[in-house]
Short mmCIF file of C-alpha atoms in Angstrom, two decimals:
data_model
loop_
_atom_site.label_atom_id
_atom_site.label_comp_id
_atom_site.label_asym_id
_atom_site.label_seq_id
_atom_site.Cartn_x
_atom_site.Cartn_y
_atom_site.Cartn_z
CA MET A 1 -6.45 -2.82 -20.00
CA HIS A 2 -3.95 -1.05 -16.87
CA TYR A 3 -5.16 0.95 -14.75
CA SER A 4 -3.57 5.11 -15.26
CA VAL A 5 -0.27 5.60 -14.19
CA GLY A 6 1.29 9.60 -13.81
CA MET A 7 3.59 10.67 -16.54
CA GLU A 8 6.54 10.38 -14.31
CA GLN A 9 5.54 6.55 -13.64
CA THR A 10 5.36 6.18 -17.09
CA GLN A 11 8.88 7.63 -18.47
CA LEU A 12 10.39 5.48 -15.07
CA LEU A 13 8.76 2.26 -16.69
CA SER A 14 10.48 3.10 -19.79
CA GLU A 15 13.53 3.93 -17.95
CA PHE A 16 13.19 0.41 -16.35
CA LYS A 17 13.43 -1.40 -19.95
CA SER A 18 16.90 -0.91 -20.00
CA VAL A 19 18.07 -3.30 -16.92
CA LEU A 20 17.37 -5.63 -19.05
CA ASN A 21 20.72 -4.61 -20.22
CA GLU A 22 23.31 -6.08 -18.89
CA GLU A 23 25.94 -3.41 -19.25
CA LEU A 24 23.93 -0.90 -16.99
CA THR A 25 25.86 -0.75 -13.94
CA ILE A 26 25.01 -1.23 -10.65
CA LEU A 27 24.98 2.07 -9.82
CA GLU A 28 22.39 3.51 -12.37
CA GLY A 29 19.98 0.51 -11.73
CA ALA A 30 20.42 1.40 -8.00
CA LEU A 31 19.57 5.49 -8.67
CA LEU A 32 16.69 3.87 -10.83
CA VAL A 33 15.12 2.00 -7.81
CA ALA A 34 16.14 4.72 -5.78
CA ARG A 35 13.84 7.24 -8.10
CA LEU A 36 10.33 4.63 -7.58
CA VAL A 37 11.16 5.02 -3.62
CA GLN A 38 12.73 9.08 -4.10
CA PRO A 39 10.95 10.86 -7.05
CA ASP A 40 13.50 13.88 -6.42
CA THR A 41 16.33 11.68 -5.95
CA ASN A 42 19.60 14.19 -6.71
CA THR A 43 21.16 11.10 -9.13
CA ASP A 44 24.28 14.01 -10.27
CA TRP A 45 25.08 14.31 -6.43
CA CYS A 46 24.79 10.60 -5.69
CA ARG A 47 27.25 9.79 -8.86
CA GLU A 48 29.70 12.59 -7.17
CA ARG A 49 29.77 11.35 -3.98
CA ILE A 50 30.74 7.79 -5.10
CA ALA A 51 33.28 9.47 -6.81
CA HIS A 52 34.33 10.96 -3.91
CA LEU A 53 34.01 7.58 -2.44
CA ALA A 54 36.37 5.95 -4.48
CA GLN A 55 38.63 8.82 -4.62
CA MET A 56 38.68 7.97 -0.94
CA MET A 57 40.20 4.85 -1.03
CA GLY A 58 43.93 5.72 -2.28
CA THR A 59 46.17 2.84 -3.75
CA ASP A 60 46.53 -0.61 -3.65
CA VAL A 61 42.77 -0.58 -2.92
CA SER A 62 41.86 -4.07 -1.19
CA ALA A 63 38.52 -5.52 -0.04
CA LEU A 64 39.64 -4.74 3.50
CA ARG A 65 40.73 -1.66 2.54
CA ILE A 66 37.26 -0.57 1.33
CA VAL A 67 35.50 -1.96 4.17
CA ARG A 68 37.64 0.01 6.62
CA LYS A 69 37.47 3.42 4.92
CA LEU A 70 33.47 2.82 5.19
CA ARG A 71 33.01 1.59 8.41
CA ASP A 72 35.35 4.91 9.69
CA ALA A 73 33.39 6.96 7.42
CA GLY A 74 30.51 5.67 9.18
CA PHE A 75 28.71 3.21 6.82
CA ASN A 76 26.42 0.94 8.71
CA GLY A 77 23.60 -1.55 8.87
CA SER A 78 20.29 0.37 9.94
CA GLU A 79 18.61 0.03 12.75
CA GLU A 80 15.44 1.00 11.38
CA TYR A 81 15.20 -2.16 8.47
CA TYR A 82 12.03 -1.90 7.64
CA LYS A 83 11.97 0.97 5.90
CA SER A 84 11.95 1.94 2.18
CA GLU A 85 14.21 4.51 2.37
CA ASN A 86 16.64 1.84 3.31
CA SER A 87 16.72 1.00 -1.00
CA ALA A 88 17.09 4.46 -1.87
CA LEU A 89 20.69 5.32 -2.51
CA GLU A 90 20.66 9.13 -1.61
CA HIS A 91 19.21 8.26 1.35
CA VAL A 92 21.70 5.40 2.15
CA LEU A 93 25.00 7.95 0.63
CA ARG A 94 23.30 10.44 3.04
CA HIS A 95 22.89 9.44 6.31
CA ARG A 96 25.32 6.04 5.85
CA GLU A 97 23.37 3.32 6.97
CA GLY A 98 20.79 0.52 4.90
CA ILE A 99 20.24 -2.76 4.30
CA PRO A 100 22.74 -5.50 3.16
CA ILE A 101 21.99 -5.12 -0.66
CA SER A 102 21.72 -1.00 -0.51
CA LEU A 103 25.24 -0.79 1.13
CA ALA A 104 26.47 -3.55 -1.18
CA VAL A 105 25.42 -1.48 -4.22
CA VAL A 106 27.54 1.46 -2.43
CA ILE A 107 30.34 -1.20 -2.31
CA LEU A 108 29.81 -2.26 -5.37
CA ALA A 109 29.23 1.07 -7.24
CA ILE A 110 32.76 2.38 -5.78
CA CYS A 111 34.81 -1.02 -7.47
CA GLU A 112 32.76 0.05 -10.67
CA GLU A 113 34.55 3.11 -10.66
CA LEU A 114 38.10 1.91 -9.11
CA ASN A 115 38.03 -0.80 -12.28
CA ILE A 116 38.24 -3.27 -9.35
CA LYS A 117 36.99 -7.00 -9.89
CA ALA A 118 33.72 -7.24 -7.71
CA HIS A 119 30.38 -8.94 -8.08
CA GLY A 120 27.07 -8.92 -5.80
CA VAL A 121 26.42 -12.75 -4.10
CA ASN A 122 22.64 -13.85 -3.44
CA PHE A 123 23.87 -15.55 -0.54
CA PRO A 124 20.44 -17.36 1.09
CA SER A 125 20.61 -14.94 4.68
CA HIS A 126 21.25 -11.57 3.12
CA PHE A 127 22.86 -9.97 0.02
CA LEU A 128 26.88 -10.42 0.43
CA VAL A 129 29.71 -8.77 -2.68
CA SER A 130 32.63 -10.81 -3.70
CA VAL A 131 35.54 -8.53 -3.70
CA GLY A 132 38.28 -10.24 -5.54
CA SER A 133 38.29 -13.16 -4.33
CA GLN A 134 37.37 -12.28 -0.45
CA LEU A 135 33.92 -11.89 0.68
CA VAL A 136 32.44 -8.78 2.34
CA ASP A 137 29.01 -8.31 4.65
CA PRO A 138 28.12 -4.95 3.33
CA PHE A 139 25.78 -4.17 6.59
CA ARG A 140 28.65 -4.85 9.43
CA MET A 141 30.93 -3.50 6.63
CA GLU A 142 33.36 -6.96 8.04
CA LEU A 143 35.26 -9.87 5.80
CA VAL A 144 33.45 -12.98 5.81
CA ASP A 145 35.06 -16.09 5.86
CA GLU A 146 33.46 -18.24 3.66
CA VAL A 147 34.70 -21.84 5.20
CA ASN A 148 31.57 -19.94 8.18
CA CYS A 149 29.10 -19.45 4.96
CA LEU A 150 29.43 -23.05 4.51
CA GLU A 151 29.24 -24.31 8.04
CA TRP A 152 25.76 -21.91 7.97
CA LEU A 153 24.58 -23.74 4.85
CA LYS A 154 25.13 -26.71 5.80
CA GLU A 155 23.63 -26.70 9.54
CA ASN A 156 20.21 -25.06 7.74
CA GLY A 157 20.41 -27.34 5.19
CA ILE A 158 19.97 -25.28 2.24
CA SER A 159 22.69 -26.38 -0.72
CA SER A 160 25.60 -24.41 -1.55
CA SER A 161 25.44 -25.19 -5.14
CA GLN A 162 23.47 -21.70 -5.99
CA ALA A 163 24.59 -20.24 -2.81
CA PHE A 164 27.27 -17.94 -3.93
CA ARG A 165 26.10 -17.72 -7.38
CA PRO A 166 26.91 -13.58 -8.70
CA ALA A 167 24.35 -10.68 -9.19
CA SER A 168 23.98 -9.32 -12.18
CA THR A 169 22.65 -5.59 -12.18
CA ARG A 170 19.21 -7.54 -12.85
CA ASP A 171 19.79 -9.71 -10.18
CA ILE A 172 20.03 -6.73 -7.56
CA VAL A 173 17.74 -4.59 -8.97
CA THR A 174 14.91 -7.23 -9.32
CA ARG A 175 16.05 -8.10 -5.18
CA MET A 176 15.29 -4.05 -4.29
CA LEU A 177 12.68 -4.33 -5.90
CA ASN A 178 11.01 -7.30 -4.18
CA ASN A 179 12.24 -5.98 -0.23
CA LEU A 180 10.05 -2.94 -1.52
CA GLY A 181 7.27 -4.94 -2.68
CA MET A 182 6.98 -7.05 0.68
CA LEU A 183 7.49 -3.45 3.29
CA ALA A 184 4.44 -2.59 0.48
CA THR A 185 3.02 -5.54 1.43
CA ALA A 186 3.29 -5.74 5.50
CA ASN A 187 1.76 -2.40 4.85
CA GLU A 188 -1.19 -3.30 3.59
CA ASP A 189 -0.89 -0.97 1.02
CA ASN A 190 -1.82 -2.95 -2.06
CA ALA A 191 -2.07 0.14 -4.17
CA ARG A 192 1.86 0.59 -3.59
CA ALA A 193 2.38 -2.52 -3.81
CA LEU A 194 1.10 -3.09 -7.44
CA GLU A 195 2.89 -0.10 -8.77
CA ILE A 196 6.20 -1.72 -7.56
CA SER A 197 5.08 -5.23 -9.27
CA ASP A 198 4.86 -2.73 -12.76
CA PHE A 199 8.60 -2.11 -12.34
CA LYS A 200 9.17 -5.95 -11.03
CA LEU A 201 7.40 -7.48 -14.26
CA LEU A 202 10.09 -5.14 -16.51
CA VAL A 203 12.85 -6.63 -14.72
CA THR A 204 12.29 -10.32 -13.28
CA PRO A 205 12.93 -13.82 -15.28
CA ASP A 206 9.78 -15.19 -13.42
CA PRO A 207 6.39 -13.27 -14.49
CA PHE A 208 4.77 -15.61 -13.04
CA SER A 209 4.82 -15.35 -9.76
CA VAL A 210 4.53 -11.83 -9.97
CA HIS A 211 1.27 -12.09 -11.81
CA LEU A 212 -0.32 -14.07 -9.07
CA GLU A 213 0.88 -11.58 -6.58
CA ARG A 214 -1.26 -9.21 -8.85
CA VAL A 215 -3.99 -11.16 -8.38
CA ASP A 216 -4.34 -11.14 -4.62
CA TYR A 217 -3.38 -7.18 -5.03
CA TRP A 218 -6.56 -6.74 -7.14
CA LEU A 219 -8.67 -8.76 -5.26
CA GLN A 220 -7.95 -6.73 -2.15
CA LEU A 221 -8.39 -3.37 -3.66
CA GLY A 222 -11.76 -5.16 -5.15
CA VAL A 223 -10.69 -4.78 -8.85
CA THR A 224 -12.06 -7.99 -9.99
CA SER A 225 -11.59 -7.36 -13.18
CA MET A 226 -7.91 -6.97 -13.35
CA ALA A 227 -7.30 -9.61 -10.80
CA LYS A 228 -9.01 -11.94 -14.26
CA HIS A 229 -6.15 -10.22 -15.93
CA ASP A 230 -3.54 -11.29 -14.07
CA MET A 231 -4.93 -14.31 -13.79
CA GLU A 232 -5.08 -15.01 -17.47
CA GLN A 233 -1.82 -13.58 -17.66
CA ALA A 234 -0.55 -16.38 -14.89
CA ILE A 235 -2.04 -18.71 -17.19
CA ALA A 236 -0.22 -18.05 -19.83
CA VAL A 237 2.98 -18.65 -18.15
CA ALA A 238 2.13 -21.24 -15.86
CA PRO A 239 5.17 -23.83 -15.26
CA ASP A 240 2.92 -26.87 -15.75
CA GLU A 241 -0.40 -27.87 -17.41
CA ASN A 242 -1.33 -29.15 -13.79
CA THR A 243 -1.02 -25.24 -12.68
CA ARG A 244 -2.43 -24.29 -14.96
CA ALA A 245 -5.42 -26.26 -14.66
CA LYS A 246 -6.26 -25.04 -11.17
CA LEU A 247 -5.42 -21.11 -12.30
CA LYS A 248 -8.10 -22.09 -14.78
CA GLN A 249 -10.74 -23.25 -11.69
CA GLY A 250 -9.40 -19.83 -9.78
CA LEU A 251 -9.89 -17.76 -13.33
CA ASP A 252 -13.50 -19.32 -13.46
CA SER A 253 -14.25 -18.44 -9.75
CA LEU A 254 -13.46 -14.04 -10.73
CA SER A 255 -15.71 -14.65 -13.96
CA ALA A 256 -18.57 -15.18 -11.62
CA GLN A 257 -18.02 -12.20 -9.47
CA GLY A 258 -18.49 -8.61 -10.54
CA SER A 259 -16.18 -5.81 -10.26
CA GLN A 260 -15.66 -2.49 -8.27
CA LEU A 261 -13.51 0.10 -9.46
CA HIS A 262 -11.76 2.16 -6.86
#
Protein backbone atom coordinates (compact mmCIF):
# COMPACT_ATOMS: atom_id res chain seq x y z
CA MET A 1 0.00 0.00 0.00
CA HIS A 2 1.37 3.43 -0.93
CA TYR A 3 -0.07 6.90 -0.76
CA SER A 4 -0.82 8.44 -4.13
CA VAL A 5 1.75 10.57 -5.94
CA GLY A 6 1.43 12.87 -8.92
CA MET A 7 2.50 11.92 -12.43
CA GLU A 8 5.48 14.30 -12.19
CA GLN A 9 6.75 12.66 -9.01
CA THR A 10 6.16 9.17 -10.42
CA GLN A 11 8.31 10.05 -13.43
CA LEU A 12 11.03 11.51 -11.22
CA LEU A 13 10.97 8.46 -8.95
CA SER A 14 11.53 6.30 -12.02
CA GLU A 15 14.48 8.44 -13.12
CA PHE A 16 15.98 8.38 -9.62
CA LYS A 17 16.48 4.65 -9.96
CA SER A 18 19.28 5.46 -12.40
CA VAL A 19 21.29 6.84 -9.46
CA LEU A 20 21.98 3.21 -8.61
CA ASN A 21 24.12 3.19 -11.76
CA GLU A 22 27.53 4.42 -10.63
CA GLU A 23 28.19 5.72 -14.16
CA LEU A 24 25.66 8.53 -13.67
CA THR A 25 27.54 11.85 -13.59
CA ILE A 26 27.53 14.17 -10.59
CA LEU A 27 25.80 16.81 -12.72
CA GLU A 28 22.94 14.53 -13.76
CA GLY A 29 22.49 13.28 -10.19
CA ALA A 30 22.31 16.85 -8.89
CA LEU A 31 19.79 17.78 -11.57
CA LEU A 32 17.48 15.00 -10.35
CA VAL A 33 17.60 16.46 -6.85
CA ALA A 34 17.06 19.95 -8.26
CA ARG A 35 13.83 18.83 -9.94
CA LEU A 36 12.57 17.53 -6.60
CA VAL A 37 12.99 21.06 -5.21
CA GLN A 38 12.07 22.97 -8.37
CA PRO A 39 10.09 20.79 -10.83
CA ASP A 40 10.48 23.38 -13.60
CA THR A 41 14.31 23.29 -13.39
CA ASN A 42 15.85 24.31 -16.72
CA THR A 43 18.22 21.37 -16.99
CA ASP A 44 19.57 22.39 -20.41
CA TRP A 45 20.50 25.83 -19.10
CA CYS A 46 22.28 24.22 -16.11
CA ARG A 47 24.33 22.00 -18.42
CA GLU A 48 25.20 25.00 -20.61
CA ARG A 49 26.16 27.07 -17.58
CA ILE A 50 28.49 24.37 -16.27
CA ALA A 51 30.08 24.11 -19.73
CA HIS A 52 30.56 27.90 -19.75
CA LEU A 53 32.16 27.88 -16.29
CA ALA A 54 34.46 25.06 -17.38
CA GLN A 55 35.51 27.02 -20.46
CA MET A 56 36.16 30.05 -18.24
CA MET A 57 38.87 28.10 -16.40
CA GLY A 58 41.23 28.35 -19.36
CA THR A 59 44.29 26.12 -19.60
CA ASP A 60 46.56 24.57 -16.97
CA VAL A 61 43.61 24.17 -14.60
CA SER A 62 44.33 23.48 -10.92
CA ALA A 63 42.30 23.38 -7.72
CA LEU A 64 43.54 26.86 -6.87
CA ARG A 65 42.56 28.21 -10.29
CA ILE A 66 39.06 26.73 -10.02
CA VAL A 67 38.30 28.22 -6.59
CA ARG A 68 39.75 31.60 -7.55
CA LYS A 69 37.76 31.76 -10.78
CA LEU A 70 34.53 30.75 -9.03
CA ARG A 71 35.15 33.14 -6.17
CA ASP A 72 35.83 35.97 -8.63
CA ALA A 73 32.58 35.04 -10.41
CA GLY A 74 30.74 35.57 -7.11
CA PHE A 75 30.25 31.98 -5.90
CA ASN A 76 30.15 31.71 -2.11
CA GLY A 77 28.35 30.12 0.80
CA SER A 78 24.74 31.19 1.33
CA GLU A 79 23.94 33.36 4.35
CA GLU A 80 20.45 31.82 4.32
CA TYR A 81 21.80 28.35 5.01
CA TYR A 82 18.55 26.56 5.83
CA LYS A 83 16.44 26.82 2.71
CA SER A 84 15.64 24.06 0.23
CA GLU A 85 16.64 26.18 -2.80
CA ASN A 86 20.26 25.74 -1.72
CA SER A 87 19.95 22.13 -2.91
CA ALA A 88 18.60 23.14 -6.33
CA LEU A 89 21.42 23.42 -8.87
CA GLU A 90 19.70 26.04 -11.06
CA HIS A 91 19.20 28.29 -8.04
CA VAL A 92 22.83 27.81 -7.01
CA LEU A 93 24.11 28.62 -10.50
CA ARG A 94 21.86 31.66 -10.99
CA HIS A 95 22.38 33.16 -7.52
CA ARG A 96 25.97 31.89 -7.13
CA GLU A 97 25.41 30.71 -3.59
CA GLY A 98 24.63 27.47 -1.83
CA ILE A 99 25.60 25.07 0.92
CA PRO A 100 28.82 23.01 0.93
CA ILE A 101 27.50 20.05 -1.02
CA SER A 102 25.66 22.04 -3.72
CA LEU A 103 28.70 24.26 -4.29
CA ALA A 104 30.81 21.09 -4.34
CA VAL A 105 28.58 19.83 -7.15
CA VAL A 106 29.45 22.93 -9.19
CA ILE A 107 33.17 22.24 -8.76
CA LEU A 108 32.79 18.53 -9.49
CA ALA A 109 30.64 19.14 -12.56
CA ILE A 110 33.26 21.55 -13.91
CA CYS A 111 35.94 18.92 -13.31
CA GLU A 112 33.79 16.34 -15.10
CA GLU A 113 33.50 18.69 -18.05
CA LEU A 114 37.27 19.21 -18.13
CA ASN A 115 38.14 15.54 -17.45
CA ILE A 116 40.02 16.55 -14.31
CA LYS A 117 40.40 13.95 -11.57
CA ALA A 118 38.18 15.01 -8.66
CA HIS A 119 35.76 13.56 -6.13
CA GLY A 120 33.58 14.61 -3.24
CA VAL A 121 34.76 13.94 0.31
CA ASN A 122 32.31 12.97 3.07
CA PHE A 123 34.21 14.89 5.74
CA PRO A 124 32.35 14.99 9.11
CA SER A 125 32.09 18.77 9.60
CA HIS A 126 30.97 19.57 6.07
CA PHE A 127 31.38 18.33 2.54
CA LEU A 128 34.76 18.86 0.85
CA VAL A 129 36.12 18.29 -2.65
CA SER A 130 39.40 16.71 -3.70
CA VAL A 131 40.78 18.11 -6.95
CA GLY A 132 43.89 16.19 -7.91
CA SER A 133 45.59 15.85 -4.53
CA GLN A 134 44.31 19.16 -3.13
CA LEU A 135 41.37 19.50 -0.75
CA VAL A 136 38.88 22.32 -1.32
CA ASP A 137 36.30 23.86 0.99
CA PRO A 138 33.48 24.67 -1.48
CA PHE A 139 31.53 26.80 0.99
CA ARG A 140 34.39 29.27 1.41
CA MET A 141 35.84 28.60 -2.04
CA GLU A 142 39.32 28.11 -0.68
CA LEU A 143 41.96 25.41 -0.41
CA VAL A 144 42.11 23.30 2.74
CA ASP A 145 45.19 21.99 4.53
CA GLU A 146 44.77 18.28 5.28
CA VAL A 147 46.88 18.72 8.44
CA ASN A 148 44.27 21.15 9.79
CA CYS A 149 41.55 18.62 8.99
CA LEU A 150 43.39 15.92 10.90
CA GLU A 151 43.83 18.25 13.88
CA TRP A 152 40.08 19.03 13.83
CA LEU A 153 39.26 15.32 13.82
CA LYS A 154 41.60 14.68 16.75
CA GLU A 155 40.16 17.59 18.77
CA ASN A 156 36.64 16.24 18.23
CA GLY A 157 37.55 12.62 18.94
CA ILE A 158 36.69 11.43 15.43
CA SER A 159 38.63 8.70 13.66
CA SER A 160 40.34 9.70 10.44
CA SER A 161 39.93 6.22 8.92
CA GLN A 162 36.76 7.11 6.98
CA ALA A 163 36.88 10.91 7.17
CA PHE A 164 38.37 11.37 3.71
CA ARG A 165 36.37 8.63 1.99
CA PRO A 166 35.53 9.48 -1.64
CA ALA A 167 31.83 10.10 -2.25
CA SER A 168 30.13 8.45 -5.21
CA THR A 169 27.29 10.05 -7.14
CA ARG A 170 24.89 7.98 -5.05
CA ASP A 171 26.54 9.21 -1.82
CA ILE A 172 26.17 12.81 -2.95
CA VAL A 173 22.53 12.40 -3.99
CA THR A 174 21.78 10.65 -0.68
CA ARG A 175 23.40 13.44 1.33
CA MET A 176 21.47 16.09 -0.61
CA LEU A 177 18.22 14.23 0.04
CA ASN A 178 19.09 13.94 3.73
CA ASN A 179 19.52 17.72 3.85
CA LEU A 180 16.09 18.23 2.27
CA GLY A 181 14.55 15.70 4.63
CA MET A 182 16.01 17.48 7.67
CA LEU A 183 14.61 20.80 6.47
CA ALA A 184 11.15 19.30 6.03
CA THR A 185 11.31 17.77 9.50
CA ALA A 186 12.48 21.05 11.03
CA ASN A 187 9.49 22.75 9.40
CA GLU A 188 7.19 19.99 10.72
CA ASP A 189 6.15 19.23 7.14
CA ASN A 190 5.65 15.48 7.51
CA ALA A 191 4.01 15.08 4.10
CA ARG A 192 7.04 16.64 2.42
CA ALA A 193 9.41 14.55 4.53
CA LEU A 194 7.57 11.42 3.38
CA GLU A 195 7.82 12.52 -0.24
CA ILE A 196 11.57 12.98 0.08
CA SER A 197 11.94 9.66 1.88
CA ASP A 198 10.43 7.92 -1.18
CA PHE A 199 13.49 9.08 -3.09
CA LYS A 200 15.86 8.26 -0.25
CA LEU A 201 14.66 4.65 -0.28
CA LEU A 202 15.74 4.36 -3.92
CA VAL A 203 19.33 5.39 -3.29
CA THR A 204 20.23 4.79 0.35
CA PRO A 205 22.37 1.80 1.38
CA ASP A 206 20.55 1.90 4.75
CA PRO A 207 16.79 1.51 4.18
CA PHE A 208 16.33 0.50 7.84
CA SER A 209 16.79 4.04 9.16
CA VAL A 210 14.60 5.52 6.42
CA HIS A 211 11.72 3.16 7.21
CA LEU A 212 11.96 4.12 10.89
CA GLU A 213 11.78 7.81 9.92
CA ARG A 214 8.70 7.07 7.85
CA VAL A 215 6.96 5.36 10.78
CA ASP A 216 7.21 8.61 12.73
CA TYR A 217 6.02 10.73 9.78
CA TRP A 218 2.97 8.54 9.25
CA LEU A 219 2.10 8.65 12.95
CA GLN A 220 2.38 12.44 12.93
CA LEU A 221 -0.09 12.45 10.03
CA GLY A 222 -2.39 10.05 11.88
CA VAL A 223 -2.13 7.25 9.30
CA THR A 224 -1.47 4.21 11.50
CA SER A 225 -1.92 1.63 8.74
CA MET A 226 1.00 3.09 6.78
CA ALA A 227 3.08 3.44 9.95
CA LYS A 228 2.57 -0.31 10.42
CA HIS A 229 3.59 -0.96 6.82
CA ASP A 230 6.90 0.87 7.25
CA MET A 231 7.46 -0.75 10.65
CA GLU A 232 7.13 -4.15 8.95
CA GLN A 233 9.64 -3.05 6.33
CA ALA A 234 12.04 -1.91 9.07
CA ILE A 235 11.69 -5.25 10.84
CA ALA A 236 12.55 -7.07 7.61
CA VAL A 237 15.88 -5.22 7.30
CA ALA A 238 16.70 -4.77 11.01
CA PRO A 239 20.43 -5.09 11.77
CA ASP A 240 20.07 -7.67 14.56
CA GLU A 241 17.59 -9.89 16.38
CA ASN A 242 17.41 -7.69 19.47
CA THR A 243 16.39 -4.67 17.39
CA ARG A 244 13.94 -6.82 15.46
CA ALA A 245 12.29 -8.00 18.71
CA LYS A 246 11.87 -4.44 19.99
CA LEU A 247 10.34 -3.33 16.71
CA LYS A 248 7.90 -6.24 16.78
CA GLN A 249 6.70 -4.99 20.16
CA GLY A 250 6.18 -1.58 18.64
CA LEU A 251 4.28 -3.14 15.75
CA ASP A 252 1.99 -4.95 18.19
CA SER A 253 1.28 -1.59 19.85
CA LEU A 254 0.46 0.00 16.50
CA SER A 255 -1.83 -2.88 15.58
CA ALA A 256 -3.98 -2.01 18.58
CA GLN A 257 -4.56 1.48 17.20
CA GLY A 258 -7.00 2.57 14.53
CA SER A 259 -6.06 4.37 11.33
CA GLN A 260 -7.25 7.81 10.42
CA LEU A 261 -6.81 8.81 6.80
CA HIS A 262 -6.18 12.43 5.88
